[in-house]
mmCIF file of C-alpha atoms in Angstrom:
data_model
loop_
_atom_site.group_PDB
_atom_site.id
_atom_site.type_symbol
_atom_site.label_atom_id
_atom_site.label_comp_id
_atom_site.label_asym_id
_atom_site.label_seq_id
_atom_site.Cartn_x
_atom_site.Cartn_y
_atom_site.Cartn_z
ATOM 1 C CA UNK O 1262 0.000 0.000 0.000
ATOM 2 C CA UNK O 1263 1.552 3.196 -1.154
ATOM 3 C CA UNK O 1264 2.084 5.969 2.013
ATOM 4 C CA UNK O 1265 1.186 9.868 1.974
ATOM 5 C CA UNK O 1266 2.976 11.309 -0.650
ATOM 6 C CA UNK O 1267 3.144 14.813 -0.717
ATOM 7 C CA UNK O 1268 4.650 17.332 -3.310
ATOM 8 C CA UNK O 1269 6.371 18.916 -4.343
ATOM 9 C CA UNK O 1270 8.976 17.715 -1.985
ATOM 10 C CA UNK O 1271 10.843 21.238 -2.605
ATOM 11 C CA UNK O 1272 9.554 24.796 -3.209
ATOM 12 C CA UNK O 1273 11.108 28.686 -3.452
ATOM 13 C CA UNK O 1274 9.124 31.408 -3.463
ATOM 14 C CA UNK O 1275 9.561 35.063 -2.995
ATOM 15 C CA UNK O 1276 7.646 37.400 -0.256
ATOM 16 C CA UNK O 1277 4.182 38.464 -1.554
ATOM 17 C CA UNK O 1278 3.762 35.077 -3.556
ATOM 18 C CA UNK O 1279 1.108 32.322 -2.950
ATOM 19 C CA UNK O 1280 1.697 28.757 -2.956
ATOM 20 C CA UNK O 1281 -0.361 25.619 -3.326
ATOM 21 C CA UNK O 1282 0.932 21.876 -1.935
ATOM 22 C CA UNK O 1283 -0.721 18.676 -2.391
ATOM 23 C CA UNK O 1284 -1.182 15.404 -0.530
ATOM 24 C CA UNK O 1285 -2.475 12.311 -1.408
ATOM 25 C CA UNK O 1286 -3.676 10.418 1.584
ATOM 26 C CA UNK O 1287 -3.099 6.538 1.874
ATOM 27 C CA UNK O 1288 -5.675 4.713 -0.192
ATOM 28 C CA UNK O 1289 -8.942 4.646 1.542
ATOM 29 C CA UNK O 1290 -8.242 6.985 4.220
ATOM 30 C CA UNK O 1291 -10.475 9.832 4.658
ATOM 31 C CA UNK O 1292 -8.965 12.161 7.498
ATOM 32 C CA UNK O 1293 -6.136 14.491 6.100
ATOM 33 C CA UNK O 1294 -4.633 16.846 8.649
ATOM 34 C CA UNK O 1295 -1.560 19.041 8.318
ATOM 35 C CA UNK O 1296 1.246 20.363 10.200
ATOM 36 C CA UNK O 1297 3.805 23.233 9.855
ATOM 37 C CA UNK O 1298 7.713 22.459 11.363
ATOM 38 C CA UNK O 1299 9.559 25.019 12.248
ATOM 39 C CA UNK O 1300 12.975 24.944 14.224
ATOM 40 C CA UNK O 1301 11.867 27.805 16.554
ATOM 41 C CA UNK O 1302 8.041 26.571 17.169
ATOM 42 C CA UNK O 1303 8.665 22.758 16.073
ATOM 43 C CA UNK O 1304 5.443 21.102 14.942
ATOM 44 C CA UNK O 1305 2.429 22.758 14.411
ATOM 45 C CA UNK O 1306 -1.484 21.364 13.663
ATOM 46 C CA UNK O 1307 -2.779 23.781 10.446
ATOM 47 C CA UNK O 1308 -5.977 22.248 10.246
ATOM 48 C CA UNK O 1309 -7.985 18.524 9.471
ATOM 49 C CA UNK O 1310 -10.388 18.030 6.939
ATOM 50 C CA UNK O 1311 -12.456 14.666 7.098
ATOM 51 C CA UNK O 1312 -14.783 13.758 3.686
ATOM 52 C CA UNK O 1313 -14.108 17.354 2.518
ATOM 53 C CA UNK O 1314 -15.028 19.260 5.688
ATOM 54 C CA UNK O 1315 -12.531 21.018 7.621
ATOM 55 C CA UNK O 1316 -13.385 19.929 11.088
ATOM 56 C CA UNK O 1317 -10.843 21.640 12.926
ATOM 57 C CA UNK O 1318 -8.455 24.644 12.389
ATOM 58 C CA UNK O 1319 -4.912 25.243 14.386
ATOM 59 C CA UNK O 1320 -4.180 29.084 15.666
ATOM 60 C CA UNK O 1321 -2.790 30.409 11.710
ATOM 61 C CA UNK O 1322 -3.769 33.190 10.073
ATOM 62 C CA UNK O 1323 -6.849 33.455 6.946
ATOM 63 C CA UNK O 1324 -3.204 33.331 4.671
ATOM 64 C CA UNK O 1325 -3.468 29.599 5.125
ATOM 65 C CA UNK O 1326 -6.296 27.686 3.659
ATOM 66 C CA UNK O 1327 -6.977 24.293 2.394
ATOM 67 C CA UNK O 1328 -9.333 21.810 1.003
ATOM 68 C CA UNK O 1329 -10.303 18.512 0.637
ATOM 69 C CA UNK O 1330 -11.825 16.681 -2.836
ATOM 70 C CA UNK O 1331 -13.912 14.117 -3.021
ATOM 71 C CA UNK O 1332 -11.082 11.542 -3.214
ATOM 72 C CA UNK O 1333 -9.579 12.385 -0.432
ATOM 73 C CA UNK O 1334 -6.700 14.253 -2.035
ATOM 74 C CA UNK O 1335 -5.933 17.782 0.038
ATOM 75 C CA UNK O 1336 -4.092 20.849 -0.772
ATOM 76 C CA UNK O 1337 -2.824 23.694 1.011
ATOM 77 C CA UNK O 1338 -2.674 27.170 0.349
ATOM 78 C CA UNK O 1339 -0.622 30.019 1.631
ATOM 79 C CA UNK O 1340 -1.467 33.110 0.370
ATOM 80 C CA UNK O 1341 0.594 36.430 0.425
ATOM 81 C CA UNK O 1342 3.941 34.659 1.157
ATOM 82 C CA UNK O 1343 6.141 36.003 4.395
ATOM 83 C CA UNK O 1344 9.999 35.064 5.441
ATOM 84 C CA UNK O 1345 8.189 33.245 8.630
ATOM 85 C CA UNK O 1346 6.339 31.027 6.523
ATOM 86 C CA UNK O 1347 9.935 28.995 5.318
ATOM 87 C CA UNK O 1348 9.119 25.428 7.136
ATOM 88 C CA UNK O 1349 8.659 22.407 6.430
ATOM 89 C CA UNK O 1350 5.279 21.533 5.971
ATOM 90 C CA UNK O 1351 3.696 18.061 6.612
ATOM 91 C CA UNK O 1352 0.778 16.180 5.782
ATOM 92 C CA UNK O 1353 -0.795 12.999 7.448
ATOM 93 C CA UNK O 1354 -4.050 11.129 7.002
ATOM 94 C CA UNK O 1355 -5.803 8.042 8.550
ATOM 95 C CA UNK O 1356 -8.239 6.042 8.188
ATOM 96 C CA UNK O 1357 -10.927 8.115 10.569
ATOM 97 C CA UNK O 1358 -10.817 10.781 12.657
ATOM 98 C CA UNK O 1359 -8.587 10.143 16.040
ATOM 99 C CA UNK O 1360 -7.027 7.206 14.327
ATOM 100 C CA UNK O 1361 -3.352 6.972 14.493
ATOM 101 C CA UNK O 1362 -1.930 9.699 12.230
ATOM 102 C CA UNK O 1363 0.686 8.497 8.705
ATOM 103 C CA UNK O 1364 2.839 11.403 7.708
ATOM 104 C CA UNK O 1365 3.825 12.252 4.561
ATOM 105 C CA UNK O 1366 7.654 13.139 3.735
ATOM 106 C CA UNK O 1367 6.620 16.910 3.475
ATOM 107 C CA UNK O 1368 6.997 20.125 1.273
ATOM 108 C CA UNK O 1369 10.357 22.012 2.265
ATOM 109 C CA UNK O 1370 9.037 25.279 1.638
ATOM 110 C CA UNK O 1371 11.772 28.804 1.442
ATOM 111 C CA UNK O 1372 10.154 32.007 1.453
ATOM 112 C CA UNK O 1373 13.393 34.699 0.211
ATOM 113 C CA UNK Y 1000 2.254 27.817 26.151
ATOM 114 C CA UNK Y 1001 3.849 24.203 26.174
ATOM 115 C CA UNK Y 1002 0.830 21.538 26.557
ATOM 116 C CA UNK Y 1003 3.330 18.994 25.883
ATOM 117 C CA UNK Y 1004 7.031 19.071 27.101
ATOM 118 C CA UNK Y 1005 9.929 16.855 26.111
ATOM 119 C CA UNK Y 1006 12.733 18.417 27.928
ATOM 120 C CA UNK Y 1007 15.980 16.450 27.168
ATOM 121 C CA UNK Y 1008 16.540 17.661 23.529
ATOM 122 C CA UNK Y 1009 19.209 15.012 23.339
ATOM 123 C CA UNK Y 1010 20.302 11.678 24.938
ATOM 124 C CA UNK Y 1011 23.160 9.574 24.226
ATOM 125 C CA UNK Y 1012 22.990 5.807 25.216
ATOM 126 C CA UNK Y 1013 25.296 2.396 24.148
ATOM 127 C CA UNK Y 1014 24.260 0.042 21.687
ATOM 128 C CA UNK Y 1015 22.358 -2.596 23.691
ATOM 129 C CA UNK Y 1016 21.250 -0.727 26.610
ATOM 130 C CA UNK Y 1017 17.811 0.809 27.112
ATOM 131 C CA UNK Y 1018 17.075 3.908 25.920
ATOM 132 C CA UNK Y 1019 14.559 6.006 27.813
ATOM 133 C CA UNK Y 1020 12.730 9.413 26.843
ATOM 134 C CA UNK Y 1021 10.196 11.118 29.009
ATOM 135 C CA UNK Y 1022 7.190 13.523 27.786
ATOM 136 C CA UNK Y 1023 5.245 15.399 30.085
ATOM 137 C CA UNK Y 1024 1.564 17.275 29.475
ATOM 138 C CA UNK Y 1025 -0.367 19.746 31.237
ATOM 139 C CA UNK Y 1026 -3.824 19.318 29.363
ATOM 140 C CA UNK Y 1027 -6.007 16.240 31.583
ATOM 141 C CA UNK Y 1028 -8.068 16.195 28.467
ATOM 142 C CA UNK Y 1029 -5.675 14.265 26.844
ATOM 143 C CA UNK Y 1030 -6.504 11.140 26.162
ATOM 144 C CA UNK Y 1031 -4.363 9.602 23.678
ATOM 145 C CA UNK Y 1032 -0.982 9.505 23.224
ATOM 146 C CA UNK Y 1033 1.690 8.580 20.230
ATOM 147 C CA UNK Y 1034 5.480 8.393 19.821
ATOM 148 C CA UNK Y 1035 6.658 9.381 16.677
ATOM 149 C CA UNK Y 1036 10.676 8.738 15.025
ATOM 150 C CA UNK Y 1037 12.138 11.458 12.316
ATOM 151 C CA UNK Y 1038 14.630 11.142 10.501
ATOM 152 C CA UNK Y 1039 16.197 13.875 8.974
ATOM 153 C CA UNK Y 1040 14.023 14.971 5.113
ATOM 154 C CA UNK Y 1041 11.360 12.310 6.206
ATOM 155 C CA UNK Y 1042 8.085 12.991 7.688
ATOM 156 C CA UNK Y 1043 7.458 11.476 11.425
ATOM 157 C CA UNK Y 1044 7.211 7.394 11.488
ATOM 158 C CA UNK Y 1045 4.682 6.219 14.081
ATOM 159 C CA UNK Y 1046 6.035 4.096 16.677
ATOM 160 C CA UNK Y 1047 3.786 3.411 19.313
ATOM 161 C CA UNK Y 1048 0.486 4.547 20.896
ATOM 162 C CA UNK Y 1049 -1.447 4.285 24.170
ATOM 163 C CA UNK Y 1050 -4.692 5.075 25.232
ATOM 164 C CA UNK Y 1051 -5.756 6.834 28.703
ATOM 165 C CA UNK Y 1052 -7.453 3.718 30.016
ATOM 166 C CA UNK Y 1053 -4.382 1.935 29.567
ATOM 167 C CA UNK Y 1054 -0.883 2.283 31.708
ATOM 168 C CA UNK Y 1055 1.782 0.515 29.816
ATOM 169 C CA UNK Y 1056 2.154 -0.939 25.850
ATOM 170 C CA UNK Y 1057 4.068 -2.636 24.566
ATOM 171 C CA UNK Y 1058 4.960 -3.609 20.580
ATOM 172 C CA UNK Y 1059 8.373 -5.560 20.112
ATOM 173 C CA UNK Y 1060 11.379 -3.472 21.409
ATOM 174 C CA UNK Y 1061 8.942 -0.733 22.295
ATOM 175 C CA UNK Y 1062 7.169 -0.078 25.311
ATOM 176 C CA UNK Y 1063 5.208 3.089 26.752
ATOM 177 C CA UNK Y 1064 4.202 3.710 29.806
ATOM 178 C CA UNK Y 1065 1.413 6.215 30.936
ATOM 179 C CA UNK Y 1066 1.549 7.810 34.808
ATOM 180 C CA UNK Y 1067 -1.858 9.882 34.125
ATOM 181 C CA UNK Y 1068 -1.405 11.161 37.713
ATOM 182 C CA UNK Y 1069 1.560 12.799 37.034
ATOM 183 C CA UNK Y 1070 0.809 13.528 33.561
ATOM 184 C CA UNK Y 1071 4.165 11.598 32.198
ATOM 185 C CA UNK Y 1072 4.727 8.915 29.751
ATOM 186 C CA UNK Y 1073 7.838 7.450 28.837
ATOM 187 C CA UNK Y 1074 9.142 5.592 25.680
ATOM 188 C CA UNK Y 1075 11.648 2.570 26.631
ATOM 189 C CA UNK Y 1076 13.691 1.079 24.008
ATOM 190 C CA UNK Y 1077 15.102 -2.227 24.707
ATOM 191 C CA UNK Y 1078 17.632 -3.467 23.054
ATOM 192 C CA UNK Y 1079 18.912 0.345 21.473
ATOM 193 C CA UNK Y 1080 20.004 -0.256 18.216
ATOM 194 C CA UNK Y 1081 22.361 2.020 15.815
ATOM 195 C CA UNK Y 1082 18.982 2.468 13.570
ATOM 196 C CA UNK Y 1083 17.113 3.989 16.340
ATOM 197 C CA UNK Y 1084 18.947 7.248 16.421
ATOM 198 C CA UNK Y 1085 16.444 9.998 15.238
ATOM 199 C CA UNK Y 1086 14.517 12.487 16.956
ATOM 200 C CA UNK Y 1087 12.191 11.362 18.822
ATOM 201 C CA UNK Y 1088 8.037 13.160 19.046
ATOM 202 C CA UNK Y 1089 5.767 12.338 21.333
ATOM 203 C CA UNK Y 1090 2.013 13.859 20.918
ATOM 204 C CA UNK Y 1091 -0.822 13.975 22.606
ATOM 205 C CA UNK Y 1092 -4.493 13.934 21.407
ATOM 206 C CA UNK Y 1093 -7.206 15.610 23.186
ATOM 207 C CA UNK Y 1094 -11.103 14.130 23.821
ATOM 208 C CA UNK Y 1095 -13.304 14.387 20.288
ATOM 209 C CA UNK Y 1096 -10.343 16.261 18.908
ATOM 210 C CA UNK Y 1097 -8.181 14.721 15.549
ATOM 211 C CA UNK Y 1098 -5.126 17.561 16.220
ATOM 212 C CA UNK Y 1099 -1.721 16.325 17.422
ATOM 213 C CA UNK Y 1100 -0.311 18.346 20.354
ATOM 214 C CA UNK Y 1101 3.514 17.690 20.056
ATOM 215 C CA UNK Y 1102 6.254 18.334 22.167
ATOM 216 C CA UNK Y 1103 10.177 18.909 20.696
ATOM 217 C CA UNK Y 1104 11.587 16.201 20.255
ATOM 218 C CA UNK Y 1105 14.676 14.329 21.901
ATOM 219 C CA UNK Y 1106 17.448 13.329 19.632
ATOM 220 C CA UNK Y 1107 18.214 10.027 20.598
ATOM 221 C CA UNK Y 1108 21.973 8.644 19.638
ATOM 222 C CA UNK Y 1109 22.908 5.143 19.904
ATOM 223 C CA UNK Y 1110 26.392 4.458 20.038
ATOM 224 C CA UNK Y 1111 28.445 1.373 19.158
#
C-alpha cells in the first residue's frame, strides 16, 4: 500500500507570492490533517479536513487555507507569502478521525 | 504555552542498553498519546500509541508507559540499536479532537 505522498517535496518562493501543496492520503483513508515544522516553534497542527469538511483549524492566520476533494486528495494554500512562513510543511491522514496519524515526507518550503 | 514538554533535547545511550525518553503534558483532556521517530528529510514514522485507560504498551522493542497522575509517559527502548537514532516526538491527542499536540523532540543517539 503506497504511504502519503506529498509534493512537491521542494519549493522557493519570494515574499508576496502564494503557494499551493498537495497530498495524497493513503488509499482509503479519509482524514487528512496538516502540520507546519519550524525549528523555533517545532510542529504545528494547520488544520484537518475529514470527507471534505474542515473539522478543525490550528491558531494560523486566513493566509493559510486548504481543502479537501472528493477523493480524499488535500491541498494547502498560503497566500501572500512572508519570510516566517519557510518550514517544512507536513501532511498525514488516517483512516478516521482520532485514528493513528501516517505522515507524509513533506513540502520544504523557502520564502526569500 | 507548552501543553506537551519533552525536555531532554538530546540523549546519548550504548548500543544494547535501554534507551529512555520522558514527555510530560499539562492538558487532563488528553486522552491519547503517540510516539513518533524522524529522521532527517522524512516525515514522522509512528512508533507506538497508548490510550488513557491503559498504563503501559508494549509492541516488540517498544514499550510506553502512561503515569496519568503525574501527567508523564515514557518511551523505553530495549535493546537500542544504531537504527534507532532519530529524533524522537511524542504527541498527545485531546477528547473528540483529531489535532496532534507535540512536544520537541529528543534526539536520541545510539552508540556502538
Amino acid at each position: 500500500k503506497a504511504g502519503v505522498t506529498q509534493t512537491p517535496r521542494y519549493l522557493i518562493k519570494t515574499r508576496g507570492q502564494q503557494v499551493t501543496l498537495s497530498c495524497s492520503p493513503i488509499s482509503g483513508h479519509r482524514s487528512v490533517s496538516w502540520y507546519q515544522q519550524t525549528p523555533g516553534q517545532g510542529l504545528q497542527f494547520l488544520f484537518e479536513y475529514f470527507s471534505e469538511t474542515q473539522r478543525n483549524k490550528g491558531n494560523f492566520p486566513g493566509r493559510f487555507s486548504g481543502r479537501q476533494f472528493s477523493n480524499s486528495r488535500s491541498e494547502m494554500n498560503v497566500s501572500t507569502l512572508e519570510l516566517g512562513d519557510s518550514a517544512l510543511y507536513l501532511c498525514a491522514s488516517s483512516s478516521r478521525p482520532r485514528a493513528i496519524q501516517y505522515f507524509g515526507a513533506g513540502t520544504r518550503l523557502s520564502v526569500l | 504555552d507548552q501543553q506537551v514538554k519533552q525536555n531532554s533535547p538530546s540523549l546519548s545511550v550504548q548500543e544494547g542498553r535501554i534507551s529512555i525518553l520522558n514527555c510530560d503534558y499539562t492538558n487532563s483532556m488528553f486522552d491519547y498519546f503517540l510516539w513518533y521517530k524522524k529522521y532527517p528529510a522524512e516525515g514522522p514514522t509512528f512508533l507506538i500509541s497508548i490510550s488513557s485507560i491503559k498504563d503501559k504498551n508494549e509492541d516488540g522493542r517498544f514499550t510506553v508507559f502512561l503515569n496519568k497522575s503525574a501527567k508523564h509517559l515514557s518511551l523505553h527502548i530495549v535493546p537500542s540499536q544504531p537504527g534507532d537514532s532519530a529524533v524522537y516526538f511524542c504527541a498527545a491527542m485531546g477528547q473528540g479532537a483529531q489535532k496532534l499536540v507535540f512536544g520537541q523532540g529528543t534526539r536520541l543517539t545510539i552508540n556502538p
